[in-house]
XYZ file of N, CA and C in Angstrom:
792
model
N -259.650 -13.479 92.948
C -260.355 -13.878 94.080
C -259.964 -15.091 94.681
N -259.940 -16.075 93.907
C -259.583 -17.429 94.248
C -257.988 -17.346 95.024
N -257.125 -16.598 94.397
C -255.880 -16.489 94.981
C -255.827 -15.699 96.376
N -256.711 -14.715 96.647
C -256.766 -14.298 97.867
C -257.537 -15.140 98.831
N -258.337 -15.884 98.426
C -259.283 -16.583 99.370
C -258.670 -18.142 99.668
N -257.660 -18.353 99.125
C -257.016 -19.659 99.477
C -255.459 -19.427 99.778
N -254.902 -20.676 100.345
C -253.479 -20.508 100.704
C -252.639 -21.504 100.246
N -253.281 -22.732 99.791
C -252.577 -23.970 99.364
C -252.675 -24.519 97.952
N -253.909 -24.307 97.345
C -254.206 -24.831 96.171
C -253.683 -24.125 95.019
N -253.413 -24.690 93.939
C -252.871 -23.920 92.735
C -254.211 -23.124 92.028
N -253.718 -22.069 91.514
C -254.849 -21.350 90.827
C -254.297 -20.919 89.396
N -255.216 -20.752 88.515
C -255.015 -20.434 87.173
C -255.815 -20.411 86.182
N -255.625 -20.280 84.908
C -256.705 -20.080 83.845
C -257.322 -21.290 83.378
N -256.664 -22.527 83.881
C -256.766 -23.754 83.100
C -256.342 -23.623 81.633
N -257.343 -23.233 80.792
C -257.019 -23.013 79.335
C -257.688 -21.678 78.828
N -256.790 -20.726 78.576
C -257.262 -19.473 77.963
C -256.868 -19.417 76.384
N -257.740 -18.867 75.608
C -257.628 -18.765 74.144
C -256.515 -17.849 73.780
N -255.409 -18.249 73.348
C -254.303 -17.445 72.884
C -254.731 -16.383 71.782
N -255.782 -16.614 71.017
C -256.246 -15.796 69.872
C -256.928 -14.531 70.550
N -257.304 -14.743 71.749
C -258.208 -13.668 72.322
C -257.218 -12.527 73.080
N -256.039 -12.896 73.213
C -255.185 -11.903 74.177
C -253.739 -11.770 73.542
N -253.289 -10.743 73.575
C -251.941 -10.446 73.199
C -250.933 -11.282 74.367
N -249.853 -11.778 73.834
C -248.945 -12.361 74.659
C -248.547 -11.583 75.894
N -248.358 -10.374 75.713
C -247.921 -9.501 76.770
C -248.930 -9.188 77.817
N -250.067 -9.334 77.523
C -251.225 -9.160 78.449
C -251.210 -10.300 79.293
N -251.100 -11.455 78.551
C -251.153 -12.919 79.253
C -250.124 -12.982 80.443
N -249.036 -12.444 79.899
C -247.854 -12.508 80.835
C -248.014 -11.499 82.174
N -248.622 -10.410 81.790
C -248.673 -9.375 82.866
C -249.764 -9.862 83.788
N -250.865 -10.526 83.225
C -252.021 -10.921 84.262
C -251.505 -12.085 85.043
N -250.771 -13.092 84.392
C -250.147 -14.134 85.133
C -249.114 -13.657 86.169
N -248.276 -12.954 85.946
C -247.382 -12.372 86.894
C -248.123 -11.669 88.153
N -249.255 -11.075 87.820
C -250.050 -10.395 88.861
C -250.603 -11.420 89.761
N -251.248 -12.369 89.303
C -251.920 -13.446 90.039
C -250.748 -14.361 90.642
N -249.640 -14.364 90.175
C -248.558 -15.128 90.751
C -248.130 -14.513 92.101
N -248.156 -13.062 91.960
C -247.872 -12.320 93.049
C -248.849 -12.358 94.255
N -249.982 -12.361 93.894
C -251.079 -12.380 94.708
C -251.254 -13.630 95.546
N -251.007 -14.746 94.851
C -251.184 -16.004 95.331
C -249.976 -16.655 95.917
N -248.790 -15.848 95.946
C -247.643 -16.277 96.626
C -247.054 -17.405 95.867
N -247.185 -17.418 94.610
C -246.397 -18.442 93.683
C -247.105 -19.702 93.394
N -248.576 -19.637 93.373
C -249.330 -20.752 93.133
C -249.933 -20.664 91.668
N -249.591 -19.776 90.954
C -250.230 -19.637 89.550
C -249.734 -20.333 88.522
N -250.612 -21.110 87.706
C -250.251 -21.864 86.452
C -250.975 -21.420 85.356
N -250.274 -20.875 84.305
C -250.878 -20.264 83.025
C -251.108 -21.449 82.004
N -252.445 -21.652 81.956
C -252.745 -22.739 80.852
C -253.150 -21.994 79.518
N -252.718 -22.513 78.445
C -253.014 -21.738 77.003
C -253.354 -22.764 76.133
N -254.482 -22.346 75.109
C -255.078 -23.286 74.301
C -255.351 -22.536 72.954
N -255.719 -23.078 71.890
C -256.106 -22.542 70.736
C -257.647 -22.567 70.502
N -258.386 -23.174 71.578
C -259.791 -23.346 71.289
C -260.182 -24.079 70.216
N -261.275 -23.742 69.423
C -261.766 -24.609 68.314
C -262.198 -23.735 67.238
N -262.044 -24.320 65.976
C -262.304 -23.380 64.777
C -263.741 -22.871 64.781
N -264.828 -23.737 65.047
C -266.176 -23.033 65.176
C -266.290 -21.957 66.141
N -265.621 -21.910 67.404
C -265.609 -20.934 68.153
C -264.936 -19.623 67.633
N -263.754 -19.882 67.198
C -262.963 -18.699 66.735
C -263.576 -18.130 65.375
N -264.223 -19.003 64.577
C -264.820 -18.397 63.585
C -265.895 -17.357 63.849
N -266.544 -17.497 64.974
C -267.592 -16.607 65.413
C -266.932 -15.175 65.540
N -265.799 -15.149 65.985
C -265.250 -13.928 66.042
C -264.264 -13.509 64.987
N -264.389 -14.103 64.004
C -263.604 -14.009 62.664
C -262.083 -14.011 62.871
N -261.837 -15.113 63.709
C -260.402 -15.222 63.952
C -259.902 -16.158 62.869
N -258.605 -15.799 62.328
C -258.010 -16.873 61.240
C -256.980 -17.425 62.137
N -257.271 -18.831 62.394
C -256.240 -19.460 63.263
C -254.889 -19.813 62.706
N -254.835 -19.893 61.305
C -253.501 -20.382 60.679
C -253.182 -21.481 61.062
N -251.960 -21.776 61.402
C -251.338 -23.117 61.909
C -251.404 -23.021 63.387
N -252.313 -23.787 64.127
C -252.422 -23.698 65.634
C -251.069 -24.031 66.328
N -250.405 -25.131 65.740
C -249.272 -25.559 66.524
C -248.153 -24.363 66.434
N -247.966 -23.775 65.238
C -246.910 -22.775 65.175
C -247.278 -21.462 66.034
N -248.691 -21.187 65.863
C -249.158 -20.075 66.657
C -248.838 -20.202 68.089
N -249.047 -21.591 68.598
C -248.818 -21.730 69.907
C -247.450 -21.609 70.365
N -246.504 -22.280 69.465
C -245.161 -22.156 69.789
C -244.537 -20.678 69.856
N -244.932 -19.848 68.889
C -244.533 -18.444 69.056
C -245.171 -17.662 70.197
N -246.431 -18.050 70.757
C -247.047 -17.399 71.743
C -246.333 -17.834 73.126
N -246.030 -19.154 73.268
C -245.421 -19.576 74.511
C -244.072 -18.938 74.701
N -243.289 -18.823 73.525
C -241.983 -18.231 73.534
C -242.097 -16.755 73.913
N -243.129 -15.958 73.472
C -243.244 -14.751 73.592
C -243.710 -14.485 75.072
N -244.743 -15.195 75.542
C -245.037 -14.933 77.077
C -243.830 -15.300 77.904
N -243.054 -16.155 77.529
C -242.021 -16.579 78.561
C -240.939 -15.462 78.597
N -240.686 -14.887 77.453
C -239.921 -13.800 77.156
C -240.229 -12.421 78.008
N -241.497 -12.335 78.047
C -241.992 -11.144 78.809
C -241.788 -11.311 80.341
N -242.218 -12.715 80.737
C -242.159 -12.811 82.099
C -240.597 -13.042 82.616
N -239.729 -13.534 81.869
C -238.289 -13.657 82.417
C -237.466 -12.450 81.985
N -238.117 -11.375 81.363
C -237.344 -10.089 81.146
C -236.395 -10.293 79.844
N -236.429 -11.126 79.089
C -235.704 -11.352 77.883
C -236.303 -10.664 76.631
N -237.552 -10.397 76.552
C -238.240 -9.792 75.460
C -237.480 -8.432 75.046
N -237.096 -8.201 73.954
C -236.394 -7.071 73.434
C -237.171 -5.693 73.399
N -238.587 -5.854 73.276
C -239.362 -4.742 72.982
C -239.873 -4.081 74.392
N -240.056 -4.802 75.323
C -240.666 -4.449 76.639
C -240.325 -5.266 77.830
N -240.107 -4.593 79.096
C -239.802 -5.352 80.177
C -240.919 -5.140 81.153
N -241.467 -6.317 81.831
C -242.407 -6.182 82.727
C -241.782 -6.099 84.094
N -241.710 -5.040 84.700
C -240.878 -4.769 85.811
C -241.560 -5.251 87.243
N -241.480 -6.529 87.392
C -241.941 -7.220 88.471
C -241.369 -8.533 88.826
N -240.755 -8.606 89.996
C -240.140 -9.827 90.273
C -241.005 -10.770 90.938
N -241.296 -11.845 90.365
C -242.264 -12.881 90.976
C -241.562 -14.305 90.698
N -241.965 -15.242 91.401
C -241.466 -16.697 91.130
C -241.958 -16.989 89.621
N -241.199 -17.926 89.150
C -241.493 -18.255 87.703
C -242.916 -18.878 87.482
N -243.602 -18.464 86.687
C -244.990 -18.903 86.338
C -244.882 -19.990 85.251
N -245.215 -21.295 85.826
C -245.199 -22.459 84.800
C -246.334 -22.202 83.705
N -245.882 -22.505 82.345
C -246.799 -22.423 81.211
C -247.048 -23.731 80.809
N -248.314 -24.128 80.814
C -248.772 -25.269 80.327
C -249.735 -25.061 78.966
N -249.681 -26.115 78.166
C -250.559 -25.784 76.845
C -251.494 -27.047 76.844
N -252.737 -26.663 76.200
C -253.713 -27.726 75.939
C -253.049 -28.738 74.941
N -253.321 -30.010 75.224
C -252.841 -31.052 74.418
C -253.711 -32.126 74.203
N -254.470 -32.174 72.874
C -255.389 -33.283 72.581
C -254.801 -34.262 71.610
N -253.586 -33.710 70.893
C -253.191 -34.347 69.766
C -251.681 -34.712 69.869
N -251.086 -35.514 68.920
C -249.784 -35.583 69.031
C -248.936 -34.511 68.877
N -249.417 -33.505 67.790
C -248.687 -32.361 67.552
C -248.568 -31.512 68.837
N -249.611 -31.358 69.476
C -249.598 -30.437 70.680
C -248.685 -31.074 71.684
N -248.704 -32.366 72.020
C -248.078 -32.975 72.901
C -246.563 -32.902 72.639
N -246.060 -32.941 71.387
C -244.657 -32.809 71.055
C -244.238 -31.402 71.435
N -245.074 -30.471 71.020
C -244.941 -29.009 71.172
C -244.769 -28.688 72.828
N -245.554 -29.422 73.419
C -245.397 -29.173 75.113
C -244.126 -29.655 75.425
N -243.464 -30.706 75.005
C -242.398 -31.376 75.325
C -241.120 -30.402 74.894
N -241.495 -29.689 73.764
C -240.560 -28.714 73.329
C -240.257 -27.469 74.001
N -241.480 -26.840 74.259
C -241.487 -25.352 74.775
C -242.180 -25.075 76.125
N -243.064 -26.083 76.494
C -243.792 -25.692 77.607
C -243.333 -26.237 78.978
N -244.023 -26.076 80.177
C -243.833 -26.679 81.511
C -244.602 -27.724 81.597
N -245.787 -27.923 80.982
C -246.694 -28.983 81.214
C -247.834 -29.068 80.021
N -248.428 -30.181 80.127
C -249.541 -30.394 79.005
C -250.858 -30.498 79.809
N -252.057 -30.141 79.104
C -253.303 -30.252 79.727
C -254.280 -30.815 78.859
N -254.358 -31.880 78.762
C -255.355 -32.639 77.902
C -256.504 -32.698 78.746
N -257.628 -33.167 78.171
C -258.915 -33.321 78.704
C -259.789 -34.482 78.186
N -260.627 -35.216 78.910
C -261.404 -36.279 78.490
C -260.575 -37.418 77.813
N -259.576 -37.979 78.485
C -258.814 -39.030 77.861
C -258.811 -40.215 78.713
N -258.549 -41.359 78.049
C -258.279 -42.660 78.796
C -256.952 -42.776 79.342
N -256.670 -43.495 80.337
C -255.270 -43.794 80.790
C -254.342 -44.209 79.669
N -254.967 -45.015 78.761
C -254.246 -45.594 77.759
C -253.674 -44.453 76.774
N -254.449 -43.532 76.510
C -254.291 -42.422 75.563
C -253.183 -41.608 76.200
N -253.387 -41.468 77.652
C -252.589 -40.451 78.331
C -251.053 -41.022 78.327
N -250.910 -42.244 78.258
C -249.601 -42.870 78.068
C -248.860 -42.586 76.719
N -249.826 -42.623 75.767
C -249.413 -42.212 74.225
C -248.970 -40.791 74.301
N -249.735 -39.901 74.835
C -249.381 -38.432 74.767
C -248.107 -38.192 75.554
N -247.908 -39.014 76.748
C -246.674 -38.703 77.452
C -245.556 -39.201 76.611
N -245.613 -40.096 75.774
C -244.661 -40.697 74.770
C -244.411 -39.433 73.788
N -245.379 -38.759 73.275
C -245.161 -37.680 72.374
C -244.417 -36.496 72.967
N -244.737 -36.279 74.174
C -244.109 -35.344 75.005
C -242.663 -35.612 75.252
N -242.352 -36.791 75.486
C -240.939 -37.174 75.623
C -240.271 -36.981 74.129
N -240.882 -37.349 73.058
C -240.332 -36.975 71.719
C -239.990 -35.590 71.664
N -240.890 -34.690 71.987
C -240.689 -33.294 71.746
C -239.544 -32.704 72.785
N -239.438 -33.252 74.019
C -238.452 -32.755 74.883
C -237.233 -33.179 74.467
N -237.075 -34.558 74.046
C -235.746 -34.995 73.410
C -235.262 -34.171 72.203
N -236.058 -33.815 71.371
C -235.693 -33.022 70.243
C -235.181 -31.693 70.603
N -235.711 -31.154 71.637
C -235.427 -29.979 72.095
C -234.314 -29.789 73.162
N -233.669 -30.897 73.521
C -232.664 -31.161 74.427
C -233.022 -30.958 75.730
N -234.266 -31.327 76.148
C -234.905 -31.014 77.461
C -235.045 -32.380 78.142
N -235.209 -32.536 79.366
C -235.397 -33.750 80.119
C -237.064 -33.744 80.375
N -237.475 -35.078 80.041
C -238.949 -35.230 80.111
C -239.490 -34.891 81.645
N -238.768 -34.963 82.577
C -239.057 -34.594 83.860
C -239.425 -33.180 84.003
N -238.878 -32.333 83.135
C -239.275 -30.945 83.113
C -240.681 -30.585 82.864
N -241.397 -31.480 82.128
C -242.749 -31.350 81.699
C -243.804 -32.054 82.487
N -244.757 -31.413 83.268
C -245.791 -31.872 83.995
C -246.966 -32.483 83.033
N -247.291 -33.862 83.244
C -248.668 -34.322 82.620
C -249.858 -34.024 83.603
N -250.737 -33.172 83.241
C -251.950 -33.037 83.818
C -253.051 -33.574 83.095
N -254.282 -33.629 83.634
C -255.418 -34.026 82.961
C -256.706 -33.531 83.388
N -257.426 -32.783 82.771
C -258.711 -32.452 83.111
C -259.717 -33.593 83.241
N -260.267 -34.059 84.142
C -261.095 -35.198 84.430
C -262.561 -34.883 84.855
N -263.575 -34.991 84.089
C -265.065 -34.620 84.474
C -265.229 -35.679 85.649
N -265.976 -35.313 86.549
C -266.540 -36.036 87.715
C -267.897 -35.704 88.042
N -268.539 -36.934 88.293
C -269.957 -36.813 88.740
C -270.031 -37.889 89.860
N -270.038 -37.368 91.137
C -270.046 -38.274 92.294
C -271.403 -38.522 92.966
N -271.844 -39.792 92.953
C -273.260 -40.054 93.399
C -273.403 -41.529 93.644
N -274.098 -41.809 94.696
C -274.220 -43.190 94.984
C -275.254 -43.906 93.957
N -275.829 -43.084 93.231
C -276.777 -43.530 92.062
C -275.961 -43.515 90.785
N -275.377 -44.641 90.404
C -274.553 -44.692 89.141
C -275.308 -44.228 87.906
N -276.565 -44.722 87.743
C -277.229 -44.435 86.501
C -277.456 -42.852 86.495
N -277.949 -42.210 87.698
C -278.018 -40.840 87.691
C -276.603 -40.030 87.442
N -275.569 -40.576 87.976
C -274.338 -39.874 87.647
C -274.008 -40.065 86.044
N -274.272 -41.182 85.730
C -273.940 -41.333 84.063
C -274.781 -40.506 83.314
N -276.244 -40.340 83.526
C -277.108 -39.423 82.922
C -276.536 -38.081 82.981
N -276.124 -37.513 84.155
C -275.584 -36.121 84.265
C -274.337 -35.998 83.434
N -273.552 -36.947 83.709
C -272.149 -36.843 82.823
C -272.346 -36.809 81.417
N -273.199 -37.726 80.860
C -273.383 -37.589 79.231
C -274.098 -36.321 78.973
N -275.136 -35.741 79.737
C -275.648 -34.445 79.355
C -274.563 -33.347 79.383
N -273.702 -33.470 80.444
C -272.715 -32.321 80.479
C -271.667 -32.422 79.397
N -271.294 -33.682 79.019
C -270.177 -33.845 78.008
C -270.459 -34.033 76.532
N -271.696 -34.081 76.262
C -272.180 -34.588 74.921
C -271.741 -33.439 73.975
N -271.960 -32.212 74.419
C -271.657 -31.037 73.523
C -270.239 -31.027 72.997
N -269.203 -31.489 73.758
C -267.877 -31.491 73.269
C -267.836 -32.282 71.957
N -268.475 -33.461 71.768
C -268.446 -34.366 70.734
C -268.732 -33.660 69.418
N -269.240 -32.408 69.421
C -269.487 -31.694 68.300
C -268.405 -30.994 67.696
N -267.289 -30.571 68.439
C -266.049 -30.025 68.070
C -265.064 -30.932 67.508
N -264.449 -30.510 66.343
C -263.524 -31.407 65.540
C -262.355 -31.775 66.405
N -261.790 -31.088 67.341
C -260.584 -31.591 68.057
C -261.155 -32.719 68.998
N -262.401 -32.595 69.664
C -262.821 -33.570 70.568
C -263.231 -34.754 69.730
N -263.689 -34.550 68.594
C -263.983 -35.741 67.576
C -262.888 -36.536 67.451
N -261.716 -35.943 66.947
C -260.379 -36.445 66.851
C -259.848 -37.126 68.162
N -259.990 -36.569 69.305
C -259.557 -36.924 70.488
C -260.256 -38.325 70.890
N -261.665 -38.345 70.720
C -262.407 -39.487 71.091
C -262.095 -40.724 70.016
N -261.832 -40.264 68.832
C -261.508 -41.287 67.801
C -260.130 -42.048 68.288
N -259.182 -41.080 68.733
C -257.952 -41.529 69.275
C -258.066 -42.403 70.425
N -259.196 -42.186 71.262
C -259.266 -42.883 72.538
C -259.991 -44.332 72.127
N -260.539 -44.496 70.815
C -260.912 -45.740 70.534
C -262.540 -45.731 70.257
N -263.208 -44.504 70.027
C -264.646 -44.440 69.770
C -264.958 -43.889 68.480
N -263.966 -44.251 67.397
C -264.203 -43.634 66.132
C -265.412 -44.047 65.579
N -266.087 -45.236 65.765
C -267.515 -45.581 65.325
C -268.675 -44.670 65.697
N -268.515 -44.188 66.932
C -269.579 -43.327 67.536
C -269.236 -41.853 66.937
N -268.172 -41.464 66.592
C -267.913 -40.210 66.230
C -268.294 -40.020 64.670
N -268.062 -41.152 63.889
C -268.577 -41.007 62.560
C -270.021 -40.957 62.483
N -271.006 -41.627 63.429
C -272.207 -41.381 63.501
C -272.698 -39.912 63.723
N -271.850 -39.256 64.725
C -272.112 -37.906 65.057
C -271.780 -36.945 63.722
N -270.769 -37.300 63.080
C -270.421 -36.530 61.859
C -271.459 -36.728 60.854
N -272.217 -37.777 61.022
C -273.290 -38.092 59.898
C -274.594 -37.403 60.314
N -274.716 -36.800 61.507
C -275.879 -36.120 61.921
C -276.585 -36.619 63.113
N -276.051 -37.720 63.603
C -276.650 -38.229 64.865
C -276.495 -37.433 66.093
N -277.462 -37.274 67.016
C -277.292 -36.517 68.199
C -276.305 -37.154 68.971
N -275.370 -36.330 69.609
C -274.174 -37.165 70.465
C -274.891 -37.804 71.575
N -275.974 -37.472 72.190
C -276.514 -38.143 73.306
C -276.960 -39.598 72.931
N -277.260 -39.685 71.611
C -277.746 -40.922 71.163
C -276.718 -42.104 71.091
N -275.444 -41.616 70.902
C -274.343 -42.597 70.866
C -273.269 -42.527 72.042
N -273.564 -41.597 72.857
C -272.655 -41.522 74.139
C -273.028 -42.530 75.036
N -272.204 -43.773 74.833
C -272.512 -44.937 75.626
C -272.051 -44.972 77.019
N -272.378 -45.827 78.018
C -271.805 -46.026 79.139
C -270.334 -46.170 79.129
N -269.889 -47.085 78.249
C -268.477 -47.234 77.951
C -267.687 -46.048 77.634
N -268.266 -45.178 76.752
C -267.471 -43.981 76.337
C -267.351 -43.081 77.806
N -268.331 -42.896 78.264
C -268.353 -42.133 79.483
C -267.282 -42.556 80.702
N -267.512 -43.768 81.012
C -266.683 -44.552 81.844
C -265.152 -44.480 81.635
N -264.960 -44.321 80.326
C -263.409 -44.222 79.817
C -262.755 -43.033 79.895
N -263.594 -42.041 80.081
C -263.085 -40.584 80.117
C -263.398 -39.676 81.331
N -264.221 -40.183 82.256
C -264.694 -39.593 83.309
C -264.892 -40.369 84.605
N -265.003 -39.831 85.658
C -265.149 -40.248 87.089
C -266.511 -40.065 87.252
N -267.244 -41.257 87.346
C -268.776 -41.219 87.579
C -269.159 -42.206 88.572
N -270.134 -42.048 89.455
C -270.721 -42.974 90.376
C -270.314 -42.751 91.968
N -270.424 -43.883 92.566
C -269.965 -43.777 94.107
C -268.592 -43.306 94.105
N -268.259 -42.724 95.356
C -266.922 -42.150 95.481
C -265.912 -43.194 95.460
N -265.866 -44.465 96.032
C -265.035 -45.525 95.756
C -264.610 -45.864 94.395
N -265.749 -45.801 93.640
C -265.557 -46.178 92.190
C -264.737 -44.938 91.421
N -264.987 -43.805 91.922
C -264.297 -42.586 91.199
C -262.958 -42.630 91.778
N -262.668 -42.907 92.882
C -261.184 -42.980 93.388
C -260.455 -44.085 92.740
N -260.996 -45.064 92.595
C -260.456 -46.328 91.868
C -259.993 -45.857 90.484
N -260.905 -45.225 89.833
C -260.613 -44.836 88.369
C -259.545 -43.687 88.505
N -259.573 -42.801 89.330
C -258.480 -41.769 89.506
C -257.150 -42.420 89.706
N -257.075 -43.438 90.442
C -255.662 -44.069 90.543
C -255.072 -44.533 89.263
N -256.192 -45.179 88.426
C -255.551 -45.700 87.190
C -254.869 -44.433 86.392
N -255.471 -43.313 86.565
C -254.954 -42.085 85.770
C -253.641 -41.827 86.290
N -253.446 -41.928 87.560
C -252.096 -41.636 88.298
C -251.038 -42.628 87.863
N -251.549 -43.735 87.816
C -250.466 -44.974 87.342
C -250.133 -44.799 85.825
N -251.032 -44.101 85.149
C -250.719 -43.793 83.855
C -249.665 -42.601 83.574
N -249.434 -41.832 84.667
C -248.571 -40.936 84.570
C -249.143 -39.435 84.775
N -250.274 -39.457 85.157
C -250.934 -38.040 85.462
C -250.284 -37.520 86.676
N -249.626 -36.445 86.734
C -248.891 -35.871 87.976
C -250.018 -35.042 88.747
N -250.904 -34.181 87.857
C -251.646 -33.304 88.372
C -253.236 -33.532 87.747
N -253.934 -34.348 88.449
C -255.455 -34.496 87.897
C -256.011 -33.238 88.409
N -256.834 -32.723 87.351
C -257.662 -31.484 87.427
C -259.193 -32.104 87.467
N -259.636 -32.076 88.580
C -261.061 -32.595 88.738
C -262.218 -31.602 88.369
N -262.921 -31.884 87.483
C -264.010 -31.101 86.958
C -265.210 -31.501 87.475
N -265.875 -30.893 88.638
C -266.977 -31.241 89.256
C -268.337 -31.063 88.474
N -269.195 -32.014 88.490
C -270.574 -31.755 87.738
C -271.630 -32.302 88.859
N -272.835 -31.705 88.688
C -273.838 -31.997 89.583
C -274.566 -33.301 89.073
N -275.001 -34.096 90.022
C -275.758 -35.398 89.669
C -277.208 -35.088 90.224
N -278.182 -34.910 89.392
C -279.540 -34.790 89.852
C -279.688 -33.394 90.333
N -280.229 -33.123 91.480
C -280.516 -31.764 91.957
C -279.586 -31.173 93.005
N -278.260 -31.736 92.980
C -277.195 -31.434 93.735
C -277.034 -29.918 93.592
N -276.969 -28.983 94.629
C -276.516 -27.689 94.482
C -274.973 -27.429 94.080
N -274.687 -26.421 93.820
C -273.154 -26.142 93.505
C -272.309 -26.242 94.637
N -272.794 -25.838 96.021
C -272.104 -25.944 97.254
C -272.161 -27.574 97.521
N -273.149 -28.249 97.333
C -273.095 -29.616 97.520
C -272.116 -30.490 96.676
N -272.233 -30.035 95.420
C -271.111 -30.643 94.461
C -269.785 -30.414 95.014
N -269.409 -29.356 95.322
C -268.028 -29.078 95.846
C -267.853 -29.786 97.118
N -268.754 -29.987 98.018
C -268.514 -30.677 99.312
C -268.289 -32.080 99.044
N -269.082 -32.730 98.227
C -268.984 -34.088 97.791
C -267.817 -34.406 97.124
N -267.470 -33.566 96.124
C -266.328 -33.664 95.522
C -265.026 -33.724 96.264
N -264.865 -32.860 97.259
C -263.805 -32.671 98.009
C -263.775 -34.066 98.921
N -264.949 -34.213 99.459
C -264.875 -35.593 100.279
C -264.483 -36.863 99.602
N -264.953 -36.877 98.371
C -264.636 -38.006 97.515
C -263.136 -38.314 97.153
N -262.325 -37.018 97.005
C -261.018 -37.291 96.592
C -259.978 -36.849 97.589
N -260.495 -36.590 98.901
C -259.629 -36.600 99.964
C -258.999 -35.132 100.064
N -259.662 -34.086 99.601
C -258.895 -32.715 99.464
C -259.024 -32.110 100.974
């Protein structure tokens, strides 16, 4: 739907759980959207979280090795080198990005992917991830310039900073219950708060203004744009703005405010 309704912006999955779909299906779907969108598709892949996968009785095994094999399989189906099956459709190459919150995932992105898709990170941590991507690329004989650094950045635009912060904390606090994000926030310098959450404290009780401001764009538009520029300077080539409502903003209002704030 988005591909048919737009002409310029990129379209894609952001992150889809690789345990939920066979590689051939992911490849075929991505190629279809690539065809419909005229070459604007980005296929984002991730391993989700153990608590989520456990609900479906999915055994994750080694997530890094699973992702390595999955990316190679998807690419082989799309470029026609898969020995078992050929998807007979000629479309522009679909870039394959992988979720990357950790050193291992970032190095893997440098090794086999076209980009990395972290989320909720500080500019300082993005620089570290970029370094890990470079390590992976070097080990695989690739150029670092071949791998795009993206970042999902939560955004709450409002002239009322406190209202924006309240909305941001409410929308993001749930992530702090997941092990991957607990590790991520620890790596971002907030290990003390994470230890309290692990001990049973409600995430909302320890989600400070400092934590929120470090990983999200909140408040007046000028303030949000300034913070976004810091991410660009840290090496983020493709910021993925994740709009959130402040107060009683409707979905349409949120989109209009977000587009106006970031100059879309």
